[in-house]
CSV table of C-alpha atoms and ligand atoms in Angstrom, one decimal:
chain,number,residue,atom,x,y,z
A,1,UNK,CA,153.1,111.7,103.8
A,2,UNK,CA,149.3,111.0,102.9
A,3,UNK,CA,146.6,111.0,100.2
A,4,UNK,CA,143.5,111.4,99.0
A,5,UNK,CA,141.1,109.1,96.9
A,6,UNK,CA,137.9,109.5,95.5
A,7,UNK,CA,135.7,106.3,96.4
A,8,UNK,CA,132.9,104.8,96.2
A,9,UNK,CA,131.7,103.6,99.2
A,10,UNK,CA,127.8,101.4,100.2
A,11,UNK,CA,125.4,103.4,102.9
A,12,UNK,CA,123.7,100.4,103.5
A,13,UNK,CA,127.1,97.6,104.0
A,14,UNK,CA,129.7,99.5,103.4
A,15,UNK,CA,131.4,97.6,100.0
A,16,UNK,CA,133.8,99.8,98.7
A,17,UNK,CA,134.1,100.4,95.0
A,18,UNK,CA,136.4,102.1,92.5
A,19,UNK,CA,134.0,102.9,90.1
A,20,UNK,CA,130.2,103.9,90.8
A,21,UNK,CA,127.7,101.0,90.6
A,22,UNK,CA,123.8,100.9,90.1
A,23,UNK,CA,123.3,97.7,92.1
A,24,UNK,CA,125.7,96.9,95.2
A,25,UNK,CA,127.1,93.0,94.3
A,26,UNK,CA,127.5,92.1,97.8
A,27,UNK,CA,124.4,93.3,99.7
A,28,UNK,CA,121.9,94.3,96.3
A,29,UNK,CA,120.5,97.4,97.3
A,30,UNK,CA,119.8,100.2,94.4
A,31,UNK,CA,121.0,103.4,94.2
A,32,UNK,CA,122.8,103.3,97.6
A,33,UNK,CA,126.7,104.4,96.4
A,34,UNK,CA,127.5,107.6,97.7
A,35,UNK,CA,131.1,109.3,96.7
A,36,UNK,CA,133.6,110.0,100.2
A,37,UNK,CA,137.4,110.9,99.3
A,38,UNK,CA,139.1,108.7,101.0
A,39,UNK,CA,142.8,109.1,103.0
A,40,UNK,CA,145.5,107.0,102.0
A,41,UNK,CA,148.4,106.4,104.8
A,42,UNK,CA,151.8,104.9,103.7
A,43,UNK,CA,151.8,101.7,105.7
A,44,UNK,CA,154.5,101.5,108.0
A,45,UNK,CA,156.3,98.8,110.2
A,46,UNK,CA,155.2,99.4,113.6
A,47,UNK,CA,157.4,98.7,116.3
A,48,UNK,CA,156.1,95.4,119.1
A,49,UNK,CA,158.2,95.5,123.1
A,50,UNK,CA,158.7,91.9,123.8
A,51,UNK,CA,155.6,92.6,127.0
A,52,UNK,CA,152.9,93.2,123.9
A,53,UNK,CA,150.9,90.0,124.2
A,54,UNK,CA,149.4,89.4,128.2
A,55,UNK,CA,148.7,86.0,128.9
A,56,UNK,CA,144.3,85.8,129.9
A,57,UNK,CA,144.2,84.1,133.3
A,58,UNK,CA,145.7,87.6,134.3
A,59,UNK,CA,142.0,88.9,134.0
A,60,UNK,CA,141.2,86.1,136.0
A,61,UNK,CA,139.7,88.2,139.0
A,62,UNK,CA,138.9,91.3,136.3
A,63,UNK,CA,135.4,92.1,136.6
A,64,UNK,CA,133.3,94.2,134.4
A,65,UNK,CA,132.4,97.4,135.6
A,66,UNK,CA,128.5,98.6,135.6
A,67,UNK,CA,126.5,102.1,135.1
A,68,UNK,CA,123.5,101.9,135.6
A,69,UNK,CA,121.3,103.6,134.0
A,70,UNK,CA,118.0,103.1,136.8
A,71,UNK,CA,116.0,102.3,134.7
A,72,UNK,CA,114.8,98.7,135.2
A,73,UNK,CA,113.2,98.2,131.6
A,74,UNK,CA,117.1,99.4,130.4
A,75,UNK,CA,119.1,98.1,132.1
A,76,UNK,CA,117.9,94.6,132.0
A,77,UNK,CA,118.2,94.9,127.9
A,78,UNK,CA,122.0,96.2,128.5
A,79,UNK,CA,122.8,92.8,130.5
A,80,UNK,CA,122.6,95.0,134.2
A,81,UNK,CA,123.3,98.0,132.9
A,82,UNK,CA,126.4,100.2,130.7
A,83,UNK,CA,129.7,98.5,130.7
A,84,UNK,CA,132.9,100.9,131.3
A,85,UNK,CA,134.6,102.1,128.0
A,86,UNK,CA,131.7,100.3,125.9
A,87,UNK,CA,129.8,101.9,122.7
A,88,UNK,CA,125.6,101.1,122.8
A,89,UNK,CA,123.7,102.2,119.2
A,90,UNK,CA,120.8,103.0,120.3
A,91,UNK,CA,118.7,102.7,117.1
A,92,UNK,CA,115.0,104.3,116.0
A,93,UNK,CA,112.7,105.6,113.6
A,94,UNK,CA,112.3,109.3,114.0
A,95,UNK,CA,109.9,110.5,116.5
A,96,UNK,CA,110.5,107.3,118.0
A,97,UNK,CA,111.6,108.5,122.0
A,98,UNK,CA,115.2,108.4,121.3
A,99,UNK,CA,116.0,111.6,122.6
A,100,UNK,CA,113.4,111.1,125.2
A,101,UNK,CA,114.9,107.9,126.5
A,102,UNK,CA,119.0,109.1,126.8
A,103,UNK,CA,117.0,111.9,128.8
A,104,UNK,CA,115.7,110.4,131.4
A,105,UNK,CA,119.0,107.3,131.5
A,106,UNK,CA,121.1,111.0,131.8
A,107,UNK,CA,118.6,111.9,134.8
A,108,UNK,CA,118.9,109.0,136.7
A,109,UNK,CA,121.8,108.0,135.7
A,110,UNK,CA,124.1,108.0,139.2
A,111,UNK,CA,127.8,109.4,137.4
A,112,UNK,CA,128.5,112.3,135.7
A,113,UNK,CA,127.3,112.8,132.0
A,114,UNK,CA,127.7,114.7,128.8
A,115,UNK,CA,124.9,115.1,126.3
A,116,UNK,CA,126.9,116.3,122.9
A,117,UNK,CA,123.8,117.3,120.7
A,118,UNK,CA,123.7,118.4,117.0
A,119,UNK,CA,119.8,117.7,116.2
A,120,UNK,CA,118.0,120.4,118.6
A,121,UNK,CA,119.8,123.9,120.5
A,122,UNK,CA,119.9,123.6,123.5
A,123,UNK,CA,116.5,125.3,124.4
A,124,UNK,CA,115.2,122.4,122.9
A,125,UNK,CA,116.9,120.1,125.3
A,126,UNK,CA,115.9,122.7,127.8
A,127,UNK,CA,112.5,122.3,127.2
A,128,UNK,CA,112.6,118.5,127.1
A,129,UNK,CA,114.0,118.6,130.5
A,130,UNK,CA,111.2,120.8,131.5
A,131,UNK,CA,108.7,118.0,130.0
A,132,UNK,CA,110.4,115.3,131.4
A,133,UNK,CA,110.5,117.2,135.1
A,134,UNK,CA,114.5,116.6,134.4
A,135,UNK,CA,116.8,118.7,136.6
A,136,UNK,CA,120.0,116.6,137.0
A,137,UNK,CA,123.5,118.9,137.6
A,138,UNK,CA,124.9,116.6,136.8
A,139,UNK,CA,124.1,115.7,133.2
A,140,UNK,CA,125.9,118.9,130.6
A,141,UNK,CA,125.2,119.2,127.5
A,142,UNK,CA,126.1,120.7,124.5
A,143,UNK,CA,125.5,121.5,121.0
A,144,UNK,CA,128.8,120.4,119.3
A,145,UNK,CA,129.1,118.2,115.9
A,146,UNK,CA,132.7,119.1,115.4
A,147,UNK,CA,134.7,115.7,116.4
A,148,UNK,CA,137.9,117.6,117.2
A,149,UNK,CA,135.7,119.9,119.7
A,150,UNK,CA,133.5,117.3,121.0
A,151,UNK,CA,136.8,114.9,121.9
A,152,UNK,CA,138.2,117.7,123.7
A,153,UNK,CA,135.2,118.4,126.1
A,154,UNK,CA,135.7,115.2,127.2
A,155,UNK,CA,138.9,115.1,128.2
A,156,UNK,CA,138.5,118.4,130.2
A,157,UNK,CA,135.2,117.2,131.2
A,158,UNK,CA,136.1,113.8,132.1
A,159,UNK,CA,132.4,112.5,132.5
A,160,UNK,CA,131.4,109.2,132.9
A,161,UNK,CA,128.5,108.8,130.5
A,162,UNK,CA,128.4,110.5,126.8
A,163,UNK,CA,125.7,110.8,125.0
A,164,UNK,CA,126.2,111.0,121.4
A,165,UNK,CA,122.4,113.0,119.4
A,166,UNK,CA,123.0,111.9,116.8
A,167,UNK,CA,125.6,110.0,115.8
A,168,UNK,CA,124.2,111.0,111.8
A,169,UNK,CA,125.2,115.0,112.8
A,170,UNK,CA,128.7,114.3,113.8
A,171,UNK,CA,132.0,114.8,112.1
A,172,UNK,CA,135.8,115.5,111.3
A,173,UNK,CA,137.6,117.4,109.8
A,174,UNK,CA,140.0,116.6,108.5
A,175,UNK,CA,137.9,114.9,105.8
A,176,UNK,CA,136.3,116.5,103.0
A,177,UNK,CA,132.9,114.1,103.6
A,178,UNK,CA,130.0,115.7,104.1
A,179,UNK,CA,128.2,114.5,108.2
A,180,UNK,CA,126.3,111.7,107.7
A,181,UNK,CA,128.1,109.6,105.3
A,182,UNK,CA,129.8,106.2,105.7
A,183,UNK,CA,133.6,107.7,105.5
A,184,UNK,CA,132.3,110.1,108.9
A,185,UNK,CA,130.3,107.8,110.6
A,186,UNK,CA,133.0,104.9,110.8
A,187,UNK,CA,135.6,107.4,111.1
A,188,UNK,CA,134.0,109.1,114.1
A,189,UNK,CA,132.7,105.8,116.0
A,190,UNK,CA,136.2,104.2,115.7
A,191,UNK,CA,137.2,107.6,117.7
A,192,UNK,CA,135.1,107.8,119.5
A,193,UNK,CA,135.5,104.2,121.1
A,194,UNK,CA,138.8,104.5,121.0
A,195,UNK,CA,139.0,107.8,123.3
A,196,UNK,CA,136.2,105.8,125.9
A,197,UNK,CA,138.4,102.7,125.7
A,198,UNK,CA,141.2,104.4,126.9
A,199,UNK,CA,139.7,106.7,129.2
A,200,UNK,CA,136.9,104.3,130.7
A,201,UNK,CA,133.8,106.6,130.3
A,202,UNK,CA,130.2,104.4,128.1
A,203,UNK,CA,128.8,106.2,125.5
A,204,UNK,CA,125.6,105.9,124.4
A,205,UNK,CA,124.9,106.4,120.4
A,206,UNK,CA,122.2,107.6,119.1
A,207,UNK,CA,121.8,106.6,115.4
A,208,UNK,CA,118.2,107.3,112.6
A,209,UNK,CA,116.3,104.0,110.7
A,210,UNK,CA,116.3,104.2,107.1
A,211,UNK,CA,113.3,103.9,105.5
A,212,UNK,CA,114.2,99.8,105.6
A,213,UNK,CA,115.0,99.9,109.0
A,214,UNK,CA,118.4,99.4,109.2
A,215,UNK,CA,120.3,101.8,111.2
A,216,UNK,CA,121.5,104.3,108.6
A,217,UNK,CA,124.9,104.8,107.7
A,218,UNK,CA,126.7,100.9,107.1
A,219,UNK,CA,125.9,97.8,108.6
A,220,UNK,CA,129.8,97.8,109.4
A,221,UNK,CA,128.3,100.3,112.5
A,222,UNK,CA,127.1,97.5,114.0
A,223,UNK,CA,129.8,95.4,113.9
A,224,UNK,CA,132.6,98.4,115.6
A,225,UNK,CA,129.8,99.0,118.6
A,226,UNK,CA,129.4,96.9,121.9
A,227,UNK,CA,125.5,96.9,121.5
A,228,UNK,CA,123.5,97.6,119.2
A,229,UNK,CA,119.6,98.5,120.5
A,230,UNK,CA,116.3,98.9,118.7
A,231,UNK,CA,114.1,101.0,119.6
A,232,UNK,CA,110.7,100.5,117.8
A,233,UNK,CA,106.9,101.0,118.0
A,234,UNK,CA,103.9,100.7,116.2
A,235,UNK,CA,102.4,104.6,115.4
A,236,UNK,CA,99.1,103.7,116.2
A,237,UNK,CA,99.9,102.7,119.6
A,238,UNK,CA,101.6,103.7,123.2
A,239,UNK,CA,104.5,101.0,123.8
A,240,UNK,CA,107.9,101.6,122.8
A,241,UNK,CA,109.6,98.2,122.7
A,242,UNK,CA,113.6,98.7,123.2
A,243,UNK,CA,115.0,95.5,121.7
A,244,UNK,CA,118.8,94.2,121.5
A,245,UNK,CA,120.2,93.0,118.4
A,246,UNK,CA,124.0,92.6,119.7
A,247,UNK,CA,125.1,92.0,123.2
A,248,UNK,CA,128.6,92.0,123.8
A,249,UNK,CA,128.0,91.5,127.4
A,250,UNK,CA,124.7,90.4,127.5
A,251,UNK,CA,122.4,88.2,125.8
A,252,UNK,CA,120.6,89.4,122.9
A,253,UNK,CA,116.3,87.6,123.6
A,254,UNK,CA,115.6,90.6,125.8
A,255,UNK,CA,113.3,92.7,125.2
A,256,UNK,CA,112.1,96.8,127.4
A,257,UNK,CA,109.5,97.8,127.8
A,258,UNK,CA,107.6,101.4,127.7
A,259,UNK,CA,104.5,103.4,127.3
A,260,UNK,CA,105.0,107.1,126.0
A,261,UNK,CA,103.4,109.9,128.0
A,262,UNK,CA,103.1,113.1,127.9
A,263,UNK,CA,105.8,113.7,130.4
A,264,UNK,CA,108.1,111.2,129.2
A,265,UNK,CA,108.4,107.5,128.5
A,266,UNK,CA,106.7,105.0,132.1
A,267,UNK,CA,108.4,101.3,132.7
A,268,UNK,CA,105.9,98.0,131.8
A,269,UNK,CA,106.5,95.9,134.8
A,270,UNK,CA,103.7,93.4,134.0
A,271,UNK,CA,103.4,93.6,130.4
A,272,UNK,CA,101.0,90.8,130.0
A,273,UNK,CA,98.1,93.3,132.1
A,274,UNK,CA,98.0,95.7,130.3
A,275,UNK,CA,98.6,93.0,127.1
A,276,UNK,CA,95.3,91.7,127.7
A,277,UNK,CA,93.5,94.5,128.6
A,278,UNK,CA,91.1,94.8,126.2
A,279,UNK,CA,89.7,91.5,125.4
A,280,UNK,CA,86.4,91.1,125.4
A,281,UNK,CA,84.3,88.3,126.2
A,282,UNK,CA,83.1,85.0,124.1
A,283,UNK,CA,85.1,86.4,121.0
A,284,UNK,CA,85.6,84.2,117.8
A,285,UNK,CA,88.8,84.2,116.4
A,286,UNK,CA,90.6,85.3,119.8
A,287,UNK,CA,92.7,82.8,122.5
A,288,UNK,CA,96.0,83.7,125.1
A,289,UNK,CA,99.6,82.4,124.2
A,290,UNK,CA,102.2,82.1,126.7
A,291,UNK,CA,105.3,83.6,125.3
A,292,UNK,CA,108.4,84.3,127.2
A,293,UNK,CA,110.3,87.1,125.7
A,294,UNK,CA,113.9,86.8,127.3
A,295,UNK,CA,114.2,86.2,131.2
A,296,UNK,CA,110.8,87.3,131.0
A,297,UNK,CA,106.6,85.5,130.6
A,298,UNK,CA,104.5,87.7,128.7
A,299,UNK,CA,100.6,86.2,128.4
A,300,UNK,CA,99.4,88.1,124.9
A,301,UNK,CA,96.1,87.7,123.3
A,302,UNK,CA,96.6,86.4,119.0
A,303,UNK,CA,94.3,87.6,117.4
A,304,UNK,CA,92.7,85.9,113.8
A,305,UNK,CA,89.8,86.6,111.4
A,306,UNK,CA,88.9,84.1,108.6
A,307,UNK,CA,86.3,85.7,105.9
A,308,UNK,CA,85.6,83.8,103.0
A,309,UNK,CA,88.1,85.3,100.2
A,310,UNK,CA,85.3,85.7,96.4
A,311,UNK,CA,88.3,87.2,94.2
A,312,UNK,CA,90.8,84.8,93.1
A,313,UNK,CA,93.9,84.8,95.9
A,314,UNK,CA,92.8,84.2,98.9
A,315,UNK,CA,95.4,87.4,101.1
A,316,UNK,CA,97.1,86.2,104.8
A,317,UNK,CA,98.0,89.5,106.6
A,318,UNK,CA,99.7,88.6,109.8
A,319,UNK,CA,101.4,91.5,112.2
A,320,UNK,CA,103.6,90.4,114.8
A,321,UNK,CA,104.0,86.8,113.4
A,322,UNK,CA,106.2,85.6,110.7
A,323,UNK,CA,104.1,85.3,107.9
A,324,UNK,CA,106.2,82.2,106.6
A,325,UNK,CA,105.7,80.8,109.7
A,326,UNK,CA,101.6,81.1,109.3
A,327,UNK,CA,101.4,79.8,105.3
A,328,UNK,CA,103.5,76.6,107.0
A,329,UNK,CA,100.3,76.7,110.1
A,330,UNK,CA,97.4,76.6,108.0
A,331,UNK,CA,98.8,74.2,105.0
A,332,UNK,CA,99.2,72.1,108.8
A,333,UNK,CA,95.3,72.8,109.0
A,334,UNK,CA,94.4,72.1,105.8
A,335,UNK,CA,96.7,69.3,106.0
A,336,UNK,CA,95.4,67.6,109.4
A,337,UNK,CA,92.7,69.3,110.2
A,338,UNK,CA,91.1,69.0,107.2
A,339,UNK,CA,90.3,73.1,107.4
A,340,UNK,CA,89.1,74.4,103.9
A,341,UNK,CA,91.2,77.7,104.5
A,342,UNK,CA,92.4,77.6,100.9
A,343,UNK,CA,89.6,79.8,100.0
A,344,UNK,CA,89.9,81.7,102.5
A,345,UNK,CA,92.1,84.9,104.0
A,346,UNK,CA,93.3,85.0,106.9
A,347,UNK,CA,94.3,87.5,109.1
A,348,UNK,CA,96.8,87.0,111.7
A,349,UNK,CA,97.4,90.2,114.5
A,350,UNK,CA,99.1,89.7,118.0
A,351,UNK,CA,97.9,92.4,121.1
A,352,UNK,CA,100.0,95.3,122.0
A,353,UNK,CA,102.9,95.6,118.7
A,354,UNK,CA,104.0,92.9,119.7
A,355,UNK,CA,106.5,91.0,117.9
A,356,UNK,CA,107.1,87.2,118.5
A,357,UNK,CA,109.5,84.8,117.0
A,358,UNK,CA,109.6,81.8,119.6
A,359,UNK,CA,107.6,79.4,118.0
A,360,UNK,CA,105.6,77.7,121.6
A,361,UNK,CA,103.2,80.5,119.8
A,362,UNK,CA,101.7,78.5,117.4
A,363,UNK,CA,99.0,76.4,119.0
A,364,UNK,CA,98.0,79.4,120.0
A,365,UNK,CA,97.9,80.9,115.9
A,366,UNK,CA,96.2,77.8,115.1
A,367,UNK,CA,93.0,77.2,117.6
A,368,UNK,CA,92.6,81.9,116.9
A,369,UNK,CA,92.2,80.5,113.2
A,370,UNK,CA,90.2,77.4,113.7
A,371,UNK,CA,87.5,79.7,115.8
A,372,UNK,CA,87.0,82.2,113.8
A,373,UNK,CA,86.7,79.4,111.4
A,374,UNK,CA,83.8,77.6,113.1
A,375,UNK,CA,82.7,80.9,114.6
A,376,UNK,CA,83.2,79.1,118.6
A,377,UNK,CA,84.6,81.3,121.2
A,378,UNK,CA,87.2,80.3,123.4
A,379,UNK,CA,86.9,80.1,127.4
A,380,UNK,CA,88.1,83.3,128.2
A,381,UNK,CA,90.1,81.4,130.9
A,382,UNK,CA,92.2,79.6,129.3
A,383,UNK,CA,95.6,79.9,128.1
A,384,UNK,CA,97.6,77.9,125.7
A,385,UNK,CA,101.5,76.7,124.0
A,386,UNK,CA,103.2,74.8,121.7
A,387,UNK,CA,105.2,74.1,119.1
A,388,UNK,CA,103.3,72.8,116.2
A,389,UNK,CA,105.4,70.2,113.9
A,390,UNK,CA,104.2,69.0,110.1
A,391,UNK,CA,102.5,66.3,111.2
A,392,UNK,CA,100.1,67.8,113.8
A,393,UNK,CA,101.8,66.5,116.9
A,394,UNK,CA,102.9,69.6,119.3
A,395,UNK,CA,106.3,69.8,120.2
A,396,UNK,CA,108.0,70.7,123.4
A,397,UNK,CA,108.8,74.3,124.7
A,398,UNK,CA,111.3,75.4,127.3
A,399,UNK,CA,110.3,77.5,130.5
A,400,UNK,CA,106.9,76.0,131.5
A,401,UNK,CA,107.4,76.9,135.0
A,402,UNK,CA,107.7,80.5,134.1
A,403,UNK,CA,104.9,80.3,131.4
A,404,UNK,CA,102.6,78.5,134.2
A,405,UNK,CA,103.4,80.8,136.7
A,406,UNK,CA,102.5,83.3,134.7
A,407,UNK,CA,98.8,82.5,133.8
A,408,UNK,CA,98.1,81.3,136.9
A,409,UNK,CA,98.9,84.8,138.4
A,410,UNK,CA,97.2,86.1,135.5
A,411,UNK,CA,94.1,84.8,137.1
A,412,UNK,CA,93.5,81.9,134.2
A,413,UNK,CA,92.2,78.8,134.8
A,414,UNK,CA,93.5,75.8,132.7
A,415,UNK,CA,96.5,75.8,130.4
A,416,UNK,CA,97.5,72.9,127.7
A,417,UNK,CA,100.4,72.6,126.6
A,418,UNK,CA,102.6,69.7,124.9
A,419,UNK,CA,102.8,66.1,126.3
A,420,UNK,CA,107.2,66.3,126.6
A,421,UNK,CA,106.1,69.2,129.2
A,422,UNK,CA,104.5,67.9,131.5
A,423,UNK,CA,107.1,64.9,132.9
A,424,UNK,CA,108.2,66.9,136.3
A,425,UNK,CA,106.6,69.7,135.2
A,426,UNK,CA,106.3,72.0,139.0
A,427,UNK,CA,103.0,74.5,140.0
A,428,UNK,CA,100.4,71.2,138.6
A,429,UNK,CA,98.4,72.8,141.8
A,430,UNK,CA,99.0,76.6,141.0
A,431,UNK,CA,96.7,75.9,137.4
A,432,UNK,CA,94.4,73.3,135.5
A,433,UNK,CA,96.9,71.4,133.3
A,434,UNK,CA,96.3,69.8,129.6
A,435,UNK,CA,99.0,67.3,128.6
A,436,UNK,CA,97.6,67.8,124.6
A,437,UNK,CA,99.7,65.7,122.2
A,438,UNK,CA,98.3,66.9,118.7
A,439,UNK,CA,96.7,69.9,117.3
A,440,UNK,CA,94.1,67.7,116.4
A,441,UNK,CA,93.7,66.9,120.6
A,442,UNK,CA,93.9,69.5,121.7
A,443,UNK,CA,91.4,71.6,119.2
A,444,UNK,CA,89.0,69.1,120.7
A,445,UNK,CA,89.3,69.9,124.2
A,446,UNK,CA,88.9,73.6,122.9
A,447,UNK,CA,86.0,73.3,121.4
A,448,UNK,CA,84.2,70.7,122.2
B,501,LIG,P1,111.8,112.4,121.1
B,501,LIG,O1,111.9,111.6,121.8
B,501,LIG,O2,112.1,113.5,120.2
B,501,LIG,O3,111.9,110.4,119.7
B,501,LIG,P2,113.3,110.6,118.1
B,501,LIG,O4,114.9,111.2,119.4
B,501,LIG,O5,113.1,108.7,118.4
B,501,LIG,O6,113.6,111.4,116.5
B,501,LIG,O7,110.1,111.9,120.8
B,501,LIG,C1,109.1,112.5,120.1
B,501,LIG,C2,107.7,112.5,120.4
B,501,LIG,O8,107.3,111.5,121.6
B,501,LIG,C3,107.4,112.7,119.8
B,501,LIG,O9,106.5,112.7,119.1
B,501,LIG,C4,106.3,113.5,121.1
B,501,LIG,C5,107.1,112.8,121.6
B,501,LIG,N1,107.4,112.6,123.2
B,501,LIG,C6,105.6,113.3,123.9
B,501,LIG,O10,104.4,112.0,123.3
B,501,LIG,N2,106.4,113.1,125.1
B,501,LIG,C7,107.0,113.7,126.1
B,501,LIG,O11,107.0,113.7,127.6
B,501,LIG,C8,107.8,114.0,124.9
B,501,LIG,C9,108.9,114.3,125.4
B,501,LIG,C10,107.6,112.9,123.7
B,502,LIG,MG1,116.0,113.1,118.7
């Protein structure tokens, strides 16, 4: 016997309450509680067989099976392809290209794919497929939102990959709640996950993103699935970045870069060339940094603009870089390098809409700010690398060889890097290396 009861669940973090609350006590979100009907089951003690647990060493020779999407950028972010029996959640703003990405993946996957759409009609999917030039006799499409029907179709057609577009449209009829509510999203995902693990097919689940940037529905969904990917991009750029937030089967540092064209997404195999594409000559406030995103080096331009602030508090605006980190670097420049920045507006921007959080970009940010402040440009063929410490010292960074090789490959002549990295370094013959130990020494080389 089961009985149902009303509960209030926070749509942001999944916290449950018996009363409606204006503010969630766990995640501090306002107006996030939705009323949901929850089935209560009578507890029963399960009977456990003797052979219930197994020895870990029994799995020594077990190898995970991956289905490649054959889109390199996608496979790399996944850690080498879709793992059999796993669920990948792909989140992103509306219109960013999630449906396009999965349809393209469906066409290049060498396996039977079942595409379940709850948002678009079959005609719309067909139109998109025509636009993308996708035609595969291995893709089967259904327009369905009822989970039990979906599960029976899966049972009958035995696909190897199932795509659900989107998780917010699927619902289980035993629950009274509307599709997209916390209970529906959670229960449907759990049911899908259990079937996927049992039958060994992989699932790509598309999820919408709320205005705050979370995958809509509870955070608990992110705990249930194996992999969470975010598909993001700036409105004014055609670049799209696939970022891994959680991956049980791979690294979370990897990013995949795509460009959206009229005929779909294309892979960007050499991002540095694109991010440096529009650089001008002798421009103040522009410095090239060598960063490493996951396993891949990416060179990009850091731009800074420093202008006198005429009213009260000076502005600090930053895109693609951590705001607090910028404040620290400005304080270091002010205190150690005697740059009077407290009465200046500072704007910092990374090219191509890329977001970088590794500290190796610090020196490039400091140099770009100094370049704009002093109205002196940095030579176009120079790359800088280094983390800046609070006393103005330059700290060593990882992966120096990758940075050097990529800089040399793109025709740069000179690279400034922390002295600590200079020992045992490979690549000295590729490019002129300048080991520097302080921010002051680096700025001296750049601006003298
Ligand atoms: P879509 O995949 O429908 O986005 P999502 O599923 O994330 O909502 O992509 C929609 C946008 O992509 C739309 O603004 C049009 C654009 N687009 C292209 O520029 N080229 C294409 O080939 C396709 C299919 C879409
Ligand atoms: Mg879509």
